[in-house]
PDB file of C-alpha atoms in Angstrom:
ATOM      1  CA  SER A   1      97.010  80.558  86.555  1.00  0.00           C
ATOM      2  CA  ILE A   2      97.787  79.055  90.079  1.00  0.00           C
ATOM      3  CA  LYS A   3      97.851  75.394  90.758  1.00  0.00           C
ATOM      4  CA  GLU A   4      96.189  73.526  93.608  1.00  0.00           C
ATOM      5  CA  GLY A   5      98.586  73.620  96.640  1.00  0.00           C
ATOM      6  CA  GLU A   6     100.861  76.333  95.079  1.00  0.00           C
ATOM      7  CA  HIS A   7     101.979  79.502  97.078  1.00  0.00           C
ATOM      8  CA  VAL A   8     102.211  82.586  95.118  1.00  0.00           C
ATOM      9  CA  THR A   9     102.824  86.020  96.184  1.00  0.00           C
ATOM     10  CA  LEU A  10     101.793  89.097  94.085  1.00  0.00           C
ATOM     11  CA  THR A  11     104.198  92.047  93.836  1.00  0.00           C
ATOM     12  CA  GLY A  12     103.949  95.515  92.363  1.00  0.00           C
ATOM     13  CA  ARG A  13     103.623  99.021  93.471  1.00  0.00           C
ATOM     14  CA  THR A  14     100.691 100.622  94.929  1.00  0.00           C
ATOM     15  CA  GLY A  15      97.831 100.840  92.463  1.00  0.00           C
ATOM     16  CA  ALA A  16      98.939  98.025  90.249  1.00  0.00           C
ATOM     17  CA  GLY A  17      95.771  95.777  91.059  1.00  0.00           C
ATOM     18  CA  LYS A  18      97.054  93.235  93.732  1.00  0.00           C
ATOM     19  CA  SER A  19      93.923  93.928  95.977  1.00  0.00           C
ATOM     20  CA  THR A  20      91.673  93.827  93.049  1.00  0.00           C
ATOM     21  CA  ILE A  21      92.770  90.643  92.130  1.00  0.00           C
ATOM     22  CA  PHE A  22      91.737  89.475  95.592  1.00  0.00           C
ATOM     23  CA  LYS A  23      88.366  91.149  95.034  1.00  0.00           C
ATOM     24  CA  LEU A  24      87.888  89.307  91.695  1.00  0.00           C
ATOM     25  CA  LEU A  25      88.889  85.845  93.753  1.00  0.00           C
ATOM     26  CA  LEU A  26      86.437  86.579  96.346  1.00  0.00           C
ATOM     27  CA  GLY A  27      83.737  87.368  93.676  1.00  0.00           C
ATOM     28  CA  LEU A  28      83.138  90.971  94.785  1.00  0.00           C
ATOM     29  CA  TYR A  29      84.134  92.184  91.276  1.00  0.00           C
ATOM     30  CA  ASP A  30      83.297  90.524  87.974  1.00  0.00           C
ATOM     31  CA  PRO A  31      86.161  90.743  85.450  1.00  0.00           C
ATOM     32  CA  GLN A  32      85.809  93.027  82.320  1.00  0.00           C
ATOM     33  CA  GLU A  33      87.773  90.601  80.350  1.00  0.00           C
ATOM     34  CA  GLY A  34      88.576  86.809  80.691  1.00  0.00           C
ATOM     35  CA  GLN A  35      87.493  84.651  83.571  1.00  0.00           C
ATOM     36  CA  VAL A  36      88.077  84.185  87.191  1.00  0.00           C
ATOM     37  CA  LEU A  37      87.446  80.605  87.855  1.00  0.00           C
ATOM     38  CA  ILE A  38      87.658  78.680  91.373  1.00  0.00           C
ATOM     39  CA  GLN A  39      87.537  75.044  90.958  1.00  0.00           C
ATOM     40  CA  GLY A  40      86.273  75.514  87.543  1.00  0.00           C
ATOM     41  CA  GLN A  41      83.424  77.865  88.566  1.00  0.00           C
ATOM     42  CA  PRO A  42      83.324  81.674  88.219  1.00  0.00           C
ATOM     43  CA  ALA A  43      84.084  83.177  91.341  1.00  0.00           C
ATOM     44  CA  SER A  44      81.252  85.418  91.473  1.00  0.00           C
ATOM     45  CA  ALA A  45      78.789  82.581  91.125  1.00  0.00           C
ATOM     46  CA  LEU A  46      79.928  80.919  94.292  1.00  0.00           C
ATOM     47  CA  SER A  47      77.285  81.345  97.023  1.00  0.00           C
ATOM     48  CA  ASP A  48      78.668  82.768 100.262  1.00  0.00           C
ATOM     49  CA  SER A  49      78.565  79.237 102.064  1.00  0.00           C
ATOM     50  CA  GLN A  50      80.511  77.814  99.073  1.00  0.00           C
ATOM     51  CA  ARG A  51      82.957  80.547  99.083  1.00  0.00           C
ATOM     52  CA  ARG A  52      83.551  80.144 102.730  1.00  0.00           C
ATOM     53  CA  LYS A  53      84.370  76.538 102.432  1.00  0.00           C
ATOM     54  CA  ILE A  54      86.695  77.066  99.526  1.00  0.00           C
ATOM     55  CA  ILE A  55      88.442  80.425 100.110  1.00  0.00           C
ATOM     56  CA  SER A  56      89.255  82.470 103.115  1.00  0.00           C
ATOM     57  CA  CYS A  57      91.000  85.831 103.223  1.00  0.00           C
ATOM     58  CA  VAL A  58      93.179  87.303 106.157  1.00  0.00           C
ATOM     59  CA  GLU A  59      93.559  90.991 106.002  1.00  0.00           C
ATOM     60  CA  GLN A  60      95.757  93.516 107.545  1.00  0.00           C
ATOM     61  CA  ASN A  61      93.159  94.713 109.978  1.00  0.00           C
ATOM     62  CA  PHE A  62      91.116  92.422 112.189  1.00  0.00           C
ATOM     63  CA  SER A  63      87.289  93.108 112.330  1.00  0.00           C
ATOM     64  CA  LEU A  64      85.893  92.229 115.788  1.00  0.00           C
ATOM     65  CA  VAL A  65      82.366  90.861 115.927  1.00  0.00           C
ATOM     66  CA  PRO A  66      80.098  90.900 118.982  1.00  0.00           C
ATOM     67  CA  GLY A  67      80.294  87.801 120.884  1.00  0.00           C
ATOM     68  CA  THR A  68      82.808  85.384 122.470  1.00  0.00           C
ATOM     69  CA  ILE A  69      86.221  84.710 121.533  1.00  0.00           C
ATOM     70  CA  ARG A  70      85.022  81.470 119.873  1.00  0.00           C
ATOM     71  CA  ASP A  71      82.840  83.654 117.700  1.00  0.00           C
ATOM     72  CA  GLN A  72      85.763  85.561 116.603  1.00  0.00           C
ATOM     73  CA  ILE A  73      87.099  82.407 114.992  1.00  0.00           C
ATOM     74  CA  THR A  74      83.951  80.811 113.807  1.00  0.00           C
ATOM     75  CA  LEU A  75      81.988  84.036 112.733  1.00  0.00           C
ATOM     76  CA  PHE A  76      78.864  82.162 113.924  1.00  0.00           C
ATOM     77  CA  ASP A  77      79.176  79.560 111.399  1.00  0.00           C
ATOM     78  CA  PRO A  78      77.367  76.309 112.830  1.00  0.00           C
ATOM     79  CA  ALA A  79      79.264  74.216 110.274  1.00  0.00           C
ATOM     80  CA  ILE A  80      82.461  75.100 112.434  1.00  0.00           C
ATOM     81  CA  SER A  81      82.754  72.716 115.242  1.00  0.00           C
ATOM     82  CA  ASN A  82      84.302  73.596 118.515  1.00  0.00           C
ATOM     83  CA  GLU A  83      86.952  71.204 117.809  1.00  0.00           C
ATOM     84  CA  GLN A  84      87.690  73.108 114.567  1.00  0.00           C
ATOM     85  CA  ALA A  85      87.783  76.433 116.311  1.00  0.00           C
ATOM     86  CA  GLN A  86      90.202  74.953 118.950  1.00  0.00           C
ATOM     87  CA  TYR A  87      92.445  73.344 116.275  1.00  0.00           C
ATOM     88  CA  ALA A  88      92.445  76.684 114.296  1.00  0.00           C
ATOM     89  CA  ALA A  89      93.658  78.312 117.693  1.00  0.00           C
ATOM     90  CA  GLN A  90      96.158  75.687 118.301  1.00  0.00           C
ATOM     91  CA  LEU A  91      97.623  76.063 114.724  1.00  0.00           C
ATOM     92  CA  THR A  92      98.238  79.668 115.431  1.00  0.00           C
ATOM     93  CA  GLY A  93      99.686  79.244 118.841  1.00  0.00           C
ATOM     94  CA  LEU A  94      96.819  80.963 120.840  1.00  0.00           C
ATOM     95  CA  ASP A  95      94.964  78.014 122.365  1.00  0.00           C
ATOM     96  CA  GLU A  96      97.007  78.195 125.522  1.00  0.00           C
ATOM     97  CA  VAL A  97      96.335  82.153 125.690  1.00  0.00           C
ATOM     98  CA  ILE A  98      92.737  81.530 125.263  1.00  0.00           C
ATOM     99  CA  GLY A  99      92.570  78.884 127.935  1.00  0.00           C
ATOM    100  CA  HIS A 100      93.730  81.582 130.448  1.00  0.00           C
ATOM    101  CA  PHE A 101      90.592  83.532 130.253  1.00  0.00           C
ATOM    102  CA  PRO A 102      87.843  82.824 132.854  1.00  0.00           C
ATOM    103  CA  ASP A 103      85.466  81.003 130.343  1.00  0.00           C
ATOM    104  CA  GLY A 104      88.200  80.108 127.737  1.00  0.00           C
ATOM    105  CA  TYR A 105      86.589  80.220 124.158  1.00  0.00           C
ATOM    106  CA  ASP A 106      83.217  81.263 125.790  1.00  0.00           C
ATOM    107  CA  THR A 107      84.585  84.376 127.322  1.00  0.00           C
ATOM    108  CA  PRO A 108      82.743  87.608 125.961  1.00  0.00           C
ATOM    109  CA  CYS A 109      85.490  89.254 123.821  1.00  0.00           C
ATOM    110  CA  ARG A 110      86.544  92.846 124.097  1.00  0.00           C
ATOM    111  CA  PRO A 111      89.262  94.659 121.969  1.00  0.00           C
ATOM    112  CA  ASP A 112      91.807  94.941 124.830  1.00  0.00           C
ATOM    113  CA  PHE A 113      91.894  91.112 125.103  1.00  0.00           C
ATOM    114  CA  PHE A 114      94.647  90.581 122.626  1.00  0.00           C
ATOM    115  CA  SER A 115      97.825  92.582 121.200  1.00  0.00           C
ATOM    116  CA  GLN A 116      97.737  93.569 117.507  1.00  0.00           C
ATOM    117  CA  GLY A 117      99.935  90.392 116.582  1.00  0.00           C
ATOM    118  CA  GLN A 118      97.571  88.262 118.524  1.00  0.00           C
ATOM    119  CA  TRP A 119      94.448  89.786 116.611  1.00  0.00           C
ATOM    120  CA  GLN A 120      96.355  88.860 113.499  1.00  0.00           C
ATOM    121  CA  LEU A 121      96.729  85.250 114.883  1.00  0.00           C
ATOM    122  CA  ILE A 122      93.100  85.168 115.652  1.00  0.00           C
ATOM    123  CA  SER A 123      92.371  86.416 111.954  1.00  0.00           C
ATOM    124  CA  ILE A 124      94.536  83.575 110.765  1.00  0.00           C
ATOM    125  CA  ALA A 125      92.597  81.010 113.027  1.00  0.00           C
ATOM    126  CA  ARG A 126      89.346  82.602 111.798  1.00  0.00           C
ATOM    127  CA  ALA A 127      90.606  81.912 108.126  1.00  0.00           C
ATOM    128  CA  VAL A 128      91.522  78.264 108.519  1.00  0.00           C
ATOM    129  CA  ALA A 129      88.677  77.155 110.978  1.00  0.00           C
ATOM    130  CA  ALA A 130      86.356  76.353 107.918  1.00  0.00           C
ATOM    131  CA  ASN A 131      89.205  74.346 106.402  1.00  0.00           C
ATOM    132  CA  PRO A 132      89.296  76.379 103.239  1.00  0.00           C
ATOM    133  CA  ARG A 133      91.454  75.006 100.065  1.00  0.00           C
ATOM    134  CA  ILE A 134      92.598  78.539  99.314  1.00  0.00           C
ATOM    135  CA  LEU A 135      94.049  81.330 101.572  1.00  0.00           C
ATOM    136  CA  LEU A 136      94.213  84.940 100.454  1.00  0.00           C
ATOM    137  CA  LEU A 137      96.828  86.836 102.678  1.00  0.00           C
ATOM    138  CA  ASP A 138      96.645  90.675 102.177  1.00  0.00           C
ATOM    139  CA  GLU A 139      99.622  92.471 103.635  1.00  0.00           C
ATOM    140  CA  ILE A 140      99.074  91.018 107.070  1.00  0.00           C
ATOM    141  CA  THR A 141     102.624  91.527 108.503  1.00  0.00           C
ATOM    142  CA  ALA A 142     102.828  95.216 107.384  1.00  0.00           C
ATOM    143  CA  ASN A 143     102.152  96.649 111.076  1.00  0.00           C
ATOM    144  CA  LEU A 144     103.848  94.236 113.225  1.00  0.00           C
ATOM    145  CA  ASP A 145     107.187  94.335 115.209  1.00  0.00           C
ATOM    146  CA  ALA A 146     109.685  91.682 114.149  1.00  0.00           C
ATOM    147  CA  GLU A 147     109.221  89.236 116.926  1.00  0.00           C
ATOM    148  CA  THR A 148     105.387  89.208 116.232  1.00  0.00           C
ATOM    149  CA  GLU A 149     105.868  89.012 112.723  1.00  0.00           C
ATOM    150  CA  ALA A 150     108.041  85.995 113.192  1.00  0.00           C
ATOM    151  CA  ARG A 151     105.210  84.431 115.140  1.00  0.00           C
ATOM    152  CA  VAL A 152     102.541  85.178 112.451  1.00  0.00           C
ATOM    153  CA  ARG A 153     104.881  84.013 109.475  1.00  0.00           C
ATOM    154  CA  GLU A 154     105.271  80.502 111.472  1.00  0.00           C
ATOM    155  CA  ALA A 155     101.372  80.482 111.825  1.00  0.00           C
ATOM    156  CA  LEU A 156     101.055  81.009 108.198  1.00  0.00           C
ATOM    157  CA  ARG A 157     103.524  78.174 107.373  1.00  0.00           C
ATOM    158  CA  GLN A 158     101.470  75.909 109.449  1.00  0.00           C
ATOM    159  CA  ALA A 159      98.032  77.161 108.026  1.00  0.00           C
ATOM    160  CA  SER A 160      99.103  77.099 104.547  1.00  0.00           C
ATOM    161  CA  ARG A 161     100.188  73.413 104.559  1.00  0.00           C
ATOM    162  CA  GLY A 162      98.099  71.455 101.988  1.00  0.00           C
ATOM    163  CA  ARG A 163      96.438  74.834 100.830  1.00  0.00           C
ATOM    164  CA  THR A 164      96.700  77.020  98.041  1.00  0.00           C
ATOM    165  CA  ALA A 165      98.033  80.450  99.220  1.00  0.00           C
ATOM    166  CA  LEU A 166      97.931  83.812  97.482  1.00  0.00           C
ATOM    167  CA  SER A 167      99.635  86.685  99.127  1.00  0.00           C
ATOM    168  CA  VAL A 168     100.333  90.239  98.844  1.00  0.00           C
ATOM    169  CA  SER A 169     103.709  90.713 100.789  1.00  0.00           C
ATOM    170  CA  HIS A 170     107.203  89.860 100.008  1.00  0.00           C
ATOM    171  CA  ARG A 171     107.979  88.816 103.416  1.00  0.00           C
ATOM    172  CA  ILE A 172     105.163  86.209 103.383  1.00  0.00           C
ATOM    173  CA  TYR A 173     106.664  84.999 100.052  1.00  0.00           C
ATOM    174  CA  GLU A 174     109.911  84.187 101.905  1.00  0.00           C
ATOM    175  CA  SER A 175     107.939  82.405 104.704  1.00  0.00           C
ATOM    176  CA  LEU A 176     105.958  80.278 102.285  1.00  0.00           C
ATOM    177  CA  SER A 177     108.642  79.318  99.779  1.00  0.00           C
ATOM    178  CA  GLY A 178     106.505  80.070  96.810  1.00  0.00           C
ATOM    179  CA  ARG A 179     106.743  81.885  93.429  1.00  0.00           C
ATOM    180  CA  THR A 180     106.241  85.545  92.701  1.00  0.00           C
ATOM    181  CA  VAL A 181     104.144  87.271  90.059  1.00  0.00           C
ATOM    182  CA  GLU A 182     104.753  90.904  89.376  1.00  0.00           C
ATOM    183  CA  ILE A 183     101.553  92.761  88.753  1.00  0.00           C
ATOM    184  CA  ARG A 184     101.915  95.760  86.436  1.00  0.00           C
ATOM    185  CA  PRO A 185      99.110  98.370  85.562  1.00  0.00           C
ATOM    186  CA  GLN A 186      97.825  98.241  82.208  1.00  0.00           C
ATOM    187  CA  GLY A 187     100.031  99.694  79.508  1.00  0.00           C
ATOM    188  CA  GLN A 188     103.337  99.089  81.437  1.00  0.00           C
TER     189      GLN A 188
END
């Protein structure tokens, strides 16, 4: 059970079920036992548009979509205004970087525009642009150097303020000052 506004990090060895919990929360799996409720509703019963407003996931790898830099943040969601996209980029510290592109947010995006760490920051901006109440953070600092990881952790601190955050990474736990829950495979 996770309370609104709480920050929780899931720990446990590979195969313990940490990612499965995320898939249950995203409504991609139905539980075999018990219930997975988000704001009192079964997670799998939420429509995609409801889910996007309530919950966002930041994963280890960024998935580029065809389109502009703004499209990378909004995912073409017309409910996300230009101001929300800019605010999300400011929150992650990328607004100034984006401003240096010829057409700013409207610049057609290419994979070589950003470093791996900057793509992670765009991923965080993407997650917070719709102003969700819940953030899922899945091992997002695993492949970053120490300096970039510090920037990403600071962006996470900013992004998680006033939100419920559930993460899979001990380093994020330290950054968000939450509690840990150890996940163990059944029978252990």
